[in-house]
Amino acid sequence: MRTTLKRGVGRGHTGNGTVKTQLPPGPTAPVTIYRQPEPPRRSRSRLALSILGWALTVVLVCVAGVAGGAYLYLHESVAAVAPHSIDVKVTAKRLDLPIAGEPATALVIGYDRRANEAKGTPSRSDTLMLIRADPKNETISLLSFPRDLRAEIVCPGKATYTTKINAAYANCGSRGTLDTVRKLTGVPVNYLITVNFRGFTQVVDKLGGMWMDIDRRYYNSHSGPTGYATINLQPGYQKLKGSQALDFVRFRHTDSDLYRNARQQSFVRALKDQIRTSFSLVKLPKVIKVLTSNIEVAQGGGSDVSAKTVLSYAVLAYSLPPGHVFQSRIEGLEGFSDLTTSSENIGAAIRQWANPDVDSPKKATAVALGEKVKAKAPAAKDTSVTVLNGNGVTGSASNASYLLGQRGYPILTPPNGIPANAPSFDYFRTKIYFDAKQAGAKEAAKKVAGLFGSADVQKAPAAITALANDAMLTAVVGQTFHGTLAAAPVDQTPKREPANVVPGASASLDLLRERQRKVDFDLMVPTVLEQSSWIDRERPVRLYRFDDKDKHKTIRLTYKMGSNDYWGVQESNWEKAPVLGSRNFTRNIGGRSFELFYNGPHLHMVVLKRKGATYWVVNTLLDRLSNETMLAIAKGLRPISKVHTS
C-alpha cells in the first residue's frame, strides 16, 4: 500500500487544486436537478440573495410567499430593504463575499430608535445575533451575544478599547459592530440586517399576534427615566400582542442577558411554528410594508435583492425539518452588569453554532430512554480512503485527498502505479463507494459523503474495487466537488444521568381539584418534580382561555427551580396549537404515547395526548432540566382520580 497526504501530489494529477463554484439546487423543486455552474457573477449573486431570504425569514417573519399571487407585490417591496442609510451603505463594503454552495452568515442588529429621540442621538443595540444558513443540511443556527458582554470594540479611525459589546453600535455604528463581532468570533459575515424595534411590534400585530410560551409571571409597573420598563404578562401558552412580545424579549430586570437571549431565540422558534401552521397570504402585503419601513439589508457583492430568490428560500425555511433550527449560547458568563467569559467558551459556542449536530435529538433520545445507540461510523483514523478523479479537472482528486488527510483519514493510492483516475471522467455527482466486506463501511461512506455535501453512497463495483487498493472507501470526485469539504458536526450527545426527581403530587393536587369542575377534560397531576423545584408562590396555577375568542380552556402550573429558572405543565383540550406541530419524535413509554420536542440535544417539551386532551411538560428557558428528568416528570402525570396523598 502507498499513502500520500501532500496537497497537489498524486498520480494522474498536476495538483493545481482547481476550484469551481456552483449554486445549490433550488429549494422548491420537487426533484433535485443539477445544472452546470453559472458564470461567477450570477452564481454569487443568486446565493447571496438566497441566504438573505433565509435570514429575513427566520429573524423577522417567514415572508412565506408560497403562492404566486404575492409575487408581484413582493417584487416591488423587497427592493425597499436595500441599504439606504449612509451607515449601512458604508458597512456593506466590509462584508465578506459568500462562496457559492457554502453556508452563509448574517449579522442581525436590532436597535432601539425611539420616536422622541433627538436626531443624531446614538441608537442602542439591544439585539446582536449571528444567523448561519446551510441549504445543504437544511439547518439554521442562531447565536446571540449578551449586550453586556465585554468585548474589544473595533471602531473606525479609533484605537480599540474594551467595554460592553452593545457600545459598538452606539459609538461606532454598523461598521463598528461588524468589525467587533468579526474580531471576537473570527467568523466571516456575508450579510448585515439592521432592524428597528419600532417595527417589531408592528410586524407581530400585522400577523394577528404571536403564540408564545411564557415561562413565569412577569410584572413591573415602574417606568420612566429612573425605573424599569413596564411589563405585565401571565405564565402559560398564549397569543401576545406586538407590545407584549417586545416586552418579553427585551425583559432582563430580574435575571440576566443569558435569559434575555433565550427569550429572543424562543421568539424565533415560536415565529417559525406559527408561520408554518397559520400564516395567511391576506396578511402578506401589510407585513411586507412594515418590514420595508424598518429594515435594511446589505450583502457581500453589492447586488440588489431578488424577489424570486427571497421567495424560494422563504419556502425552504418554511419547510425546514423539525428540530433543524439550532440555538447556541455562550457559556461560563460571570458578572452582572458587565459579563465576561473565557475565549475558550466563545470558541466552543462558535464551533457548535457553525457545525450543528443534526442527529443530536435522535441520539439524545436513545440515551435518555436507555435504547441501544446504533453503531456509529468508524473513526476517521480507521477509515482508509482512495480518491479518484471522476470529473477530468486536473488536481481535484489530489486536493480532495489532502483535505480528507487533514481530517485524519488515511489516504491510499491505486495499486501498482495506476493513475488515480476513475474509469471515466463523466461523474457529475461525487460518489463514495464502500467495500461491503469491511465492517462499518457503509456508515463510514455516509459520513464522508456528508463532508462532500452533494455526494452519493454506493457499494463498490468490480471496476472501482480494482483501483481501491483495499481501502474501505473509494471517493470519486465529480463536478459537484469545488475544492472544499464541509465542517464535521460537533457531537452533542449528552451522557446518560439518573432522573433528578422526587415525589411532588401534593404541590398541585389541591389546586387542580379546585379547578377540575371548571374544565371539560380530565386534569393530570405531576406526581414527581425536579428535586430542587416547588410550585411557584407568585402564580402557581392559572386557569384561562388561550385568547379572548378561543373556546378552549387551559390550566398552567408553574414550578420554580433555583432563583431564576421556571418550568411548567400546560393542560388543555386544544390539539392543534401551533407549537404542537414541530415534534421530533413519538415514543411509546409504559403503554402511553409521548411526543418529544427538542432544542438541539435538549428535550424542551414532552407532550402526552389522552382522551382528546394534551398535557405538556415544558422545560426552562435555558433547558436546565435534564432529558431524563423531563421524561420522568411526563411519565409521572396521573389523573386526579388516581392520585392520593397522605
PDB file of N, CA, C and O in Angstrom, residues 469-533:
ATOM      1  N   ASN A 469      -7.235  -0.438  -3.851  1.00  0.00           N
ATOM      2  CA  ASN A 469      -6.058  -0.825  -3.064  1.00  0.00           C
ATOM      3  C   ASN A 469      -6.464  -1.232  -1.642  1.00  0.00           C
ATOM      4  O   ASN A 469      -5.816  -0.876  -0.666  1.00  0.00           O
ATOM      5  N   ASP A 470      -7.590  -1.970  -1.558  1.00  0.00           N
ATOM      6  CA  ASP A 470      -8.115  -2.481  -0.293  1.00  0.00           C
ATOM      7  C   ASP A 470      -8.593  -1.383   0.652  1.00  0.00           C
ATOM      8  O   ASP A 470      -8.762  -1.625   1.858  1.00  0.00           O
ATOM      9  N   ALA A 471      -8.819  -0.186   0.166  1.00  0.00           N
ATOM     10  CA  ALA A 471      -9.346   0.883   1.015  1.00  0.00           C
ATOM     11  C   ALA A 471     -10.790   0.579   1.391  1.00  0.00           C
ATOM     12  O   ALA A 471     -11.528  -0.051   0.626  1.00  0.00           O
ATOM     13  N   MET A 472     -11.199   1.030   2.572  1.00  0.00           N
ATOM     14  CA  MET A 472     -12.591   0.852   2.981  1.00  0.00           C
ATOM     15  C   MET A 472     -13.524   1.626   2.054  1.00  0.00           C
ATOM     16  O   MET A 472     -14.599   1.151   1.685  1.00  0.00           O
ATOM     17  N   LEU A 473     -13.091   2.840   1.660  1.00  0.00           N
ATOM     18  CA  LEU A 473     -13.894   3.696   0.795  1.00  0.00           C
ATOM     19  C   LEU A 473     -13.105   4.132  -0.420  1.00  0.00           C
ATOM     20  O   LEU A 473     -11.875   4.282  -0.359  1.00  0.00           O
ATOM     21  N   THR A 474     -13.820   4.341  -1.506  1.00  0.00           N
ATOM     22  CA  THR A 474     -13.224   4.952  -2.691  1.00  0.00           C
ATOM     23  C   THR A 474     -14.088   6.146  -3.073  1.00  0.00           C
ATOM     24  O   THR A 474     -15.283   5.997  -3.365  1.00  0.00           O
ATOM     25  N   ALA A 475     -13.514   7.328  -3.007  1.00  0.00           N
ATOM     26  CA  ALA A 475     -14.245   8.550  -3.341  1.00  0.00           C
ATOM     27  C   ALA A 475     -13.911   8.959  -4.766  1.00  0.00           C
ATOM     28  O   ALA A 475     -12.742   9.182  -5.095  1.00  0.00           O
ATOM     29  N   VAL A 476     -14.926   9.043  -5.601  1.00  0.00           N
ATOM     30  CA  VAL A 476     -14.741   9.514  -6.974  1.00  0.00           C
ATOM     31  C   VAL A 476     -15.300  10.925  -7.046  1.00  0.00           C
ATOM     32  O   VAL A 476     -16.511  11.128  -6.943  1.00  0.00           O
ATOM     33  N   VAL A 477     -14.414  11.911  -7.171  1.00  0.00           N
ATOM     34  CA  VAL A 477     -14.874  13.302  -7.147  1.00  0.00           C
ATOM     35  C   VAL A 477     -15.478  13.684  -8.486  1.00  0.00           C
ATOM     36  O   VAL A 477     -14.883  13.475  -9.544  1.00  0.00           O
ATOM     37  N   GLY A 478     -16.685  14.208  -8.420  1.00  0.00           N
ATOM     38  CA  GLY A 478     -17.379  14.634  -9.626  1.00  0.00           C
ATOM     39  C   GLY A 478     -17.364  16.134  -9.771  1.00  0.00           C
ATOM     40  O   GLY A 478     -16.644  16.851  -9.057  1.00  0.00           O
ATOM     41  N   GLN A 479     -18.197  16.632 -10.677  1.00  0.00           N
ATOM     42  CA  GLN A 479     -18.229  18.064 -10.941  1.00  0.00           C
ATOM     43  C   GLN A 479     -18.823  18.855  -9.778  1.00  0.00           C
ATOM     44  O   GLN A 479     -18.651  20.073  -9.695  1.00  0.00           O
ATOM     45  N   THR A 480     -19.532  18.175  -8.876  1.00  0.00           N
ATOM     46  CA  THR A 480     -20.119  18.874  -7.729  1.00  0.00           C
ATOM     47  C   THR A 480     -19.099  19.156  -6.634  1.00  0.00           C
ATOM     48  O   THR A 480     -19.438  19.807  -5.635  1.00  0.00           O
ATOM     49  N   PHE A 481     -17.870  18.681  -6.781  1.00  0.00           N
ATOM     50  CA  PHE A 481     -16.821  18.988  -5.802  1.00  0.00           C
ATOM     51  C   PHE A 481     -16.102  20.255  -6.237  1.00  0.00           C
ATOM     52  O   PHE A 481     -15.596  20.349  -7.352  1.00  0.00           O
ATOM     53  N   HIS A 482     -16.058  21.244  -5.341  1.00  0.00           N
ATOM     54  CA  HIS A 482     -15.481  22.538  -5.689  1.00  0.00           C
ATOM     55  C   HIS A 482     -14.318  22.920  -4.792  1.00  0.00           C
ATOM     56  O   HIS A 482     -14.074  24.092  -4.536  1.00  0.00           O
ATOM     57  N   GLY A 483     -13.608  21.926  -4.299  1.00  0.00           N
ATOM     58  CA  GLY A 483     -12.363  22.212  -3.605  1.00  0.00           C
ATOM     59  C   GLY A 483     -12.457  22.408  -2.109  1.00  0.00           C
ATOM     60  O   GLY A 483     -11.460  22.760  -1.476  1.00  0.00           O
ATOM     61  N   THR A 484     -13.611  22.209  -1.512  1.00  0.00           N
ATOM     62  CA  THR A 484     -13.746  22.353  -0.061  1.00  0.00           C
ATOM     63  C   THR A 484     -14.577  21.209   0.497  1.00  0.00           C
ATOM     64  O   THR A 484     -15.363  20.586  -0.221  1.00  0.00           O
ATOM     65  N   LEU A 485     -14.413  20.955   1.790  1.00  0.00           N
ATOM     66  CA  LEU A 485     -15.229  19.979   2.498  1.00  0.00           C
ATOM     67  C   LEU A 485     -16.031  20.698   3.576  1.00  0.00           C
ATOM     68  O   LEU A 485     -15.601  21.720   4.113  1.00  0.00           O
ATOM     69  N   ALA A 486     -17.182  20.145   3.878  1.00  0.00           N
ATOM     70  CA  ALA A 486     -17.993  20.708   4.952  1.00  0.00           C
ATOM     71  C   ALA A 486     -17.342  20.421   6.299  1.00  0.00           C
ATOM     72  O   ALA A 486     -16.597  19.448   6.447  1.00  0.00           O
ATOM     73  N   ALA A 487     -17.608  21.281   7.264  1.00  0.00           N
ATOM     74  CA  ALA A 487     -17.093  21.051   8.609  1.00  0.00           C
ATOM     75  C   ALA A 487     -17.846  19.897   9.253  1.00  0.00           C
ATOM     76  O   ALA A 487     -19.052  19.735   9.052  1.00  0.00           O
ATOM     77  N   ALA A 488     -17.150  19.087  10.010  1.00  0.00           N
ATOM     78  CA  ALA A 488     -17.792  17.975  10.705  1.00  0.00           C
ATOM     79  C   ALA A 488     -18.623  18.519  11.863  1.00  0.00           C
ATOM     80  O   ALA A 488     -18.201  19.440  12.556  1.00  0.00           O
ATOM     81  N   PRO A 489     -19.833  17.985  12.076  1.00  0.00           N
ATOM     82  CA  PRO A 489     -20.659  18.478  13.180  1.00  0.00           C
ATOM     83  C   PRO A 489     -20.032  18.177  14.532  1.00  0.00           C
ATOM     84  O   PRO A 489     -19.328  17.185  14.702  1.00  0.00           O
ATOM     85  N   VAL A 490     -20.283  19.063  15.489  1.00  0.00           N
ATOM     86  CA  VAL A 490     -19.807  18.861  16.852  1.00  0.00           C
ATOM     87  C   VAL A 490     -20.761  17.887  17.546  1.00  0.00           C
ATOM     88  O   VAL A 490     -21.959  18.153  17.652  1.00  0.00           O
ATOM     89  N   ASP A 491     -20.245  16.749  17.985  1.00  0.00           N
ATOM     90  CA  ASP A 491     -21.087  15.738  18.627  1.00  0.00           C
ATOM     91  C   ASP A 491     -21.620  16.278  19.950  1.00  0.00           C
ATOM     92  O   ASP A 491     -20.864  16.585  20.861  1.00  0.00           O
ATOM     93  N   GLN A 492     -22.947  16.406  20.051  1.00  0.00           N
ATOM     94  CA  GLN A 492     -23.565  16.963  21.243  1.00  0.00           C
ATOM     95  C   GLN A 492     -24.345  15.913  22.033  1.00  0.00           C
ATOM     96  O   GLN A 492     -25.216  16.249  22.832  1.00  0.00           O
ATOM     97  N   THR A 493     -24.044  14.634  21.804  1.00  0.00           N
ATOM     98  CA  THR A 493     -24.767  13.582  22.515  1.00  0.00           C
ATOM     99  C   THR A 493     -24.552  13.712  24.022  1.00  0.00           C
ATOM    100  O   THR A 493     -23.418  13.660  24.493  1.00  0.00           O
ATOM    101  N   PRO A 494     -25.622  13.900  24.787  1.00  0.00           N
ATOM    102  CA  PRO A 494     -25.444  14.031  26.239  1.00  0.00           C
ATOM    103  C   PRO A 494     -25.169  12.679  26.889  1.00  0.00           C
ATOM    104  O   PRO A 494     -25.518  11.628  26.342  1.00  0.00           O
ATOM    105  N   LYS A 495     -24.542  12.715  28.044  1.00  0.00           N
ATOM    106  CA  LYS A 495     -24.310  11.494  28.809  1.00  0.00           C
ATOM    107  C   LYS A 495     -25.579  11.147  29.592  1.00  0.00           C
ATOM    108  O   LYS A 495     -26.297  12.022  30.051  1.00  0.00           O
ATOM    109  N   ARG A 496     -25.823   9.858  29.728  1.00  0.00           N
ATOM    110  CA  ARG A 496     -26.993   9.424  30.481  1.00  0.00           C
ATOM    111  C   ARG A 496     -26.784   9.720  31.966  1.00  0.00           C
ATOM    112  O   ARG A 496     -25.702   9.529  32.513  1.00  0.00           O
ATOM    113  N   GLU A 497     -27.845  10.222  32.604  1.00  0.00           N
ATOM    114  CA  GLU A 497     -27.785  10.502  34.033  1.00  0.00           C
ATOM    115  C   GLU A 497     -29.118  10.146  34.664  1.00  0.00           C
ATOM    116  O   GLU A 497     -30.161  10.191  33.996  1.00  0.00           O
ATOM    117  N   PRO A 498     -29.131   9.787  35.924  1.00  0.00           N
ATOM    118  CA  PRO A 498     -30.400   9.437  36.576  1.00  0.00           C
ATOM    119  C   PRO A 498     -31.340  10.638  36.597  1.00  0.00           C
ATOM    120  O   PRO A 498     -30.909  11.779  36.702  1.00  0.00           O
ATOM    121  N   ALA A 499     -32.633  10.357  36.501  1.00  0.00           N
ATOM    122  CA  ALA A 499     -33.623  11.426  36.594  1.00  0.00           C
ATOM    123  C   ALA A 499     -33.557  12.055  37.983  1.00  0.00           C
ATOM    124  O   ALA A 499     -33.584  11.350  38.992  1.00  0.00           O
ATOM    125  N   ASN A 500     -33.464  13.363  38.031  1.00  0.00           N
ATOM    126  CA  ASN A 500     -33.320  14.078  39.300  1.00  0.00           C
ATOM    127  C   ASN A 500     -34.699  14.507  39.800  1.00  0.00           C
ATOM    128  O   ASN A 500     -35.077  15.677  39.746  1.00  0.00           O
ATOM    129  N   VAL A 501     -35.482  13.530  40.287  1.00  0.00           N
ATOM    130  CA  VAL A 501     -36.858  13.815  40.687  1.00  0.00           C
ATOM    131  C   VAL A 501     -37.152  13.271  42.078  1.00  0.00           C
ATOM    132  O   VAL A 501     -36.478  12.357  42.555  1.00  0.00           O
ATOM    133  N   VAL A 502     -38.178  13.863  42.689  1.00  0.00           N
ATOM    134  CA  VAL A 502     -38.686  13.418  43.992  1.00  0.00           C
ATOM    135  C   VAL A 502     -40.211  13.458  43.920  1.00  0.00           C
ATOM    136  O   VAL A 502     -40.784  14.142  43.061  1.00  0.00           O
ATOM    137  N   PRO A 503     -40.916  12.731  44.811  1.00  0.00           N
ATOM    138  CA  PRO A 503     -42.381  12.798  44.832  1.00  0.00           C
ATOM    139  C   PRO A 503     -42.851  14.230  45.060  1.00  0.00           C
ATOM    140  O   PRO A 503     -42.268  14.974  45.844  1.00  0.00           O
ATOM    141  N   GLY A 504     -43.927  14.655  44.353  1.00  0.00           N
ATOM    142  CA  GLY A 504     -44.368  16.046  44.483  1.00  0.00           C
ATOM    143  C   GLY A 504     -45.822  16.269  44.144  1.00  0.00           C
ATOM    144  O   GLY A 504     -46.209  17.386  43.795  1.00  0.00           O
ATOM    145  N   ALA A 505     -46.652  15.234  44.233  1.00  0.00           N
ATOM    146  CA  ALA A 505     -48.064  15.391  43.883  1.00  0.00           C
ATOM    147  C   ALA A 505     -48.753  16.436  44.754  1.00  0.00           C
ATOM    148  O   ALA A 505     -49.643  17.166  44.294  1.00  0.00           O
ATOM    149  N   SER A 506     -48.345  16.547  46.015  1.00  0.00           N
ATOM    150  CA  SER A 506     -49.009  17.471  46.938  1.00  0.00           C
ATOM    151  C   SER A 506     -48.840  18.932  46.544  1.00  0.00           C
ATOM    152  O   SER A 506     -49.610  19.793  46.980  1.00  0.00           O
ATOM    153  N   ALA A 507     -47.851  19.219  45.709  1.00  0.00           N
ATOM    154  CA  ALA A 507     -47.612  20.615  45.314  1.00  0.00           C
ATOM    155  C   ALA A 507     -48.772  21.186  44.513  1.00  0.00           C
ATOM    156  O   ALA A 507     -49.058  22.394  44.586  1.00  0.00           O
ATOM    157  N   SER A 508     -49.476  20.347  43.761  1.00  0.00           N
ATOM    158  CA  SER A 508     -50.514  20.870  42.871  1.00  0.00           C
ATOM    159  C   SER A 508     -51.865  20.184  43.003  1.00  0.00           C
ATOM    160  O   SER A 508     -52.844  20.644  42.404  1.00  0.00           O
ATOM    161  N   LEU A 509     -51.956  19.104  43.761  1.00  0.00           N
ATOM    162  CA  LEU A 509     -53.188  18.313  43.790  1.00  0.00           C
ATOM    163  C   LEU A 509     -54.403  19.140  44.205  1.00  0.00           C
ATOM    164  O   LEU A 509     -55.439  19.135  43.518  1.00  0.00           O
ATOM    165  N   ASP A 510     -54.305  19.850  45.298  1.00  0.00           N
ATOM    166  CA  ASP A 510     -55.455  20.642  45.758  1.00  0.00           C
ATOM    167  C   ASP A 510     -55.809  21.753  44.767  1.00  0.00           C
ATOM    168  O   ASP A 510     -56.995  22.054  44.545  1.00  0.00           O
ATOM    169  N   LEU A 511     -54.793  22.366  44.184  1.00  0.00           N
ATOM    170  CA  LEU A 511     -55.035  23.431  43.205  1.00  0.00           C
ATOM    171  C   LEU A 511     -55.802  22.894  41.994  1.00  0.00           C
ATOM    172  O   LEU A 511     -56.708  23.563  41.467  1.00  0.00           O
ATOM    173  N   LEU A 512     -55.464  21.704  41.572  1.00  0.00           N
ATOM    174  CA  LEU A 512     -56.125  21.115  40.407  1.00  0.00           C
ATOM    175  C   LEU A 512     -57.529  20.633  40.763  1.00  0.00           C
ATOM    176  O   LEU A 512     -58.457  20.762  39.943  1.00  0.00           O
ATOM    177  N   ARG A 513     -57.708  20.103  41.938  1.00  0.00           N
ATOM    178  CA  ARG A 513     -59.040  19.659  42.354  1.00  0.00           C
ATOM    179  C   ARG A 513     -60.034  20.822  42.357  1.00  0.00           C
ATOM    180  O   ARG A 513     -61.198  20.672  41.965  1.00  0.00           O
ATOM    181  N   GLU A 514     -59.578  21.990  42.784  1.00  0.00           N
ATOM    182  CA  GLU A 514     -60.444  23.159  42.824  1.00  0.00           C
ATOM    183  C   GLU A 514     -60.903  23.578  41.430  1.00  0.00           C
ATOM    184  O   GLU A 514     -61.966  24.198  41.279  1.00  0.00           O
ATOM    185  N   ARG A 515     -60.135  23.233  40.420  1.00  0.00           N
ATOM    186  CA  ARG A 515     -60.414  23.711  39.063  1.00  0.00           C
ATOM    187  C   ARG A 515     -60.928  22.625  38.121  1.00  0.00           C
ATOM    188  O   ARG A 515     -61.303  22.937  36.990  1.00  0.00           O
ATOM    189  N   GLN A 516     -60.967  21.391  38.565  1.00  0.00           N
ATOM    190  CA  GLN A 516     -61.393  20.309  37.684  1.00  0.00           C
ATOM    191  C   GLN A 516     -62.807  20.526  37.143  1.00  0.00           C
ATOM    192  O   GLN A 516     -63.071  20.300  35.956  1.00  0.00           O
ATOM    193  N   ARG A 517     -63.725  20.971  37.989  1.00  0.00           N
ATOM    194  CA  ARG A 517     -65.113  21.138  37.545  1.00  0.00           C
ATOM    195  C   ARG A 517     -65.280  22.293  36.554  1.00  0.00           C
ATOM    196  O   ARG A 517     -66.334  22.416  35.910  1.00  0.00           O
ATOM    197  N   LYS A 518     -64.252  23.147  36.419  1.00  0.00           N
ATOM    198  CA  LYS A 518     -64.357  24.303  35.529  1.00  0.00           C
ATOM    199  C   LYS A 518     -63.869  24.021  34.114  1.00  0.00           C
ATOM    200  O   LYS A 518     -63.932  24.892  33.245  1.00  0.00           O
ATOM    201  N   VAL A 519     -63.344  22.819  33.878  1.00  0.00           N
ATOM    202  CA  VAL A 519     -62.879  22.443  32.536  1.00  0.00           C
ATOM    203  C   VAL A 519     -63.571  21.148  32.139  1.00  0.00           C
ATOM    204  O   VAL A 519     -64.038  20.378  32.987  1.00  0.00           O
ATOM    205  N   ASP A 520     -63.649  20.901  30.832  1.00  0.00           N
ATOM    206  CA  ASP A 520     -64.361  19.717  30.345  1.00  0.00           C
ATOM    207  C   ASP A 520     -63.410  18.627  29.864  1.00  0.00           C
ATOM    208  O   ASP A 520     -63.702  17.907  28.914  1.00  0.00           O
ATOM    209  N   PHE A 521     -62.258  18.520  30.494  1.00  0.00           N
ATOM    210  CA  PHE A 521     -61.331  17.425  30.229  1.00  0.00           C
ATOM    211  C   PHE A 521     -60.662  17.050  31.543  1.00  0.00           C
ATOM    212  O   PHE A 521     -60.654  17.833  32.501  1.00  0.00           O
ATOM    213  N   ASP A 522     -60.134  15.848  31.599  1.00  0.00           N
ATOM    214  CA  ASP A 522     -59.501  15.374  32.825  1.00  0.00           C
ATOM    215  C   ASP A 522     -58.182  16.098  33.068  1.00  0.00           C
ATOM    216  O   ASP A 522     -57.334  16.187  32.172  1.00  0.00           O
ATOM    217  N   LEU A 523     -58.012  16.589  34.299  1.00  0.00           N
ATOM    218  CA  LEU A 523     -56.736  17.200  34.667  1.00  0.00           C
ATOM    219  C   LEU A 523     -55.785  16.119  35.167  1.00  0.00           C
ATOM    220  O   LEU A 523     -56.202  15.126  35.762  1.00  0.00           O
ATOM    221  N   MET A 524     -54.497  16.336  34.909  1.00  0.00           N
ATOM    222  CA  MET A 524     -53.461  15.389  35.308  1.00  0.00           C
ATOM    223  C   MET A 524     -52.572  16.035  36.370  1.00  0.00           C
ATOM    224  O   MET A 524     -52.250  17.226  36.295  1.00  0.00           O
ATOM    225  N   VAL A 525     -52.129  15.220  37.315  1.00  0.00           N
ATOM    226  CA  VAL A 525     -51.298  15.703  38.410  1.00  0.00           C
ATOM    227  C   VAL A 525     -49.849  15.283  38.185  1.00  0.00           C
ATOM    228  O   VAL A 525     -49.576  14.095  37.985  1.00  0.00           O
ATOM    229  N   PRO A 526     -48.909  16.229  38.185  1.00  0.00           N
ATOM    230  CA  PRO A 526     -47.490  15.850  38.160  1.00  0.00           C
ATOM    231  C   PRO A 526     -47.129  15.222  39.509  1.00  0.00           C
ATOM    232  O   PRO A 526     -47.090  15.919  40.523  1.00  0.00           O
ATOM    233  N   THR A 527     -46.903  13.934  39.522  1.00  0.00           N
ATOM    234  CA  THR A 527     -46.645  13.251  40.793  1.00  0.00           C
ATOM    235  C   THR A 527     -45.179  13.265  41.186  1.00  0.00           C
ATOM    236  O   THR A 527     -44.847  12.942  42.325  1.00  0.00           O
ATOM    237  N   VAL A 528     -44.288  13.585  40.251  1.00  0.00           N
ATOM    238  CA  VAL A 528     -42.875  13.751  40.590  1.00  0.00           C
ATOM    239  C   VAL A 528     -42.393  15.093  40.047  1.00  0.00           C
ATOM    240  O   VAL A 528     -42.859  15.562  39.004  1.00  0.00           O
ATOM    241  N   LEU A 529     -41.466  15.715  40.764  1.00  0.00           N
ATOM    242  CA  LEU A 529     -40.928  17.015  40.388  1.00  0.00           C
ATOM    243  C   LEU A 529     -39.410  16.965  40.388  1.00  0.00           C
ATOM    244  O   LEU A 529     -38.805  16.118  41.060  1.00  0.00           O
ATOM    245  N   GLU A 530     -38.810  17.882  39.654  1.00  0.00           N
ATOM    246  CA  GLU A 530     -37.356  18.043  39.739  1.00  0.00           C
ATOM    247  C   GLU A 530     -37.010  18.344  41.199  1.00  0.00           C
ATOM    248  O   GLU A 530     -37.715  19.088  41.880  1.00  0.00           O
ATOM    249  N   GLN A 531     -35.930  17.762  41.673  1.00  0.00           N
ATOM    250  CA  GLN A 531     -35.631  17.713  43.101  1.00  0.00           C
ATOM    251  C   GLN A 531     -35.606  19.070  43.800  1.00  0.00           C
ATOM    252  O   GLN A 531     -36.052  19.207  44.931  1.00  0.00           O
ATOM    253  N   SER A 532     -35.088  20.105  43.132  1.00  0.00           N
ATOM    254  CA  SER A 532     -34.970  21.419  43.776  1.00  0.00           C
ATOM    255  C   SER A 532     -36.163  22.329  43.492  1.00  0.00           C
ATOM    256  O   SER A 532     -36.150  23.500  43.848  1.00  0.00           O
ATOM    257  N   SER A 533     -37.211  21.798  42.855  1.00  0.00           N
ATOM    258  CA  SER A 533     -38.344  22.620  42.423  1.00  0.00           C
ATOM    259  C   SER A 533     -39.529  22.506  43.372  1.00  0.00           C
ATOM    260  O   SER A 533     -39.694  21.501  44.074  1.00  0.00           O
TER     261      SER A 533
END
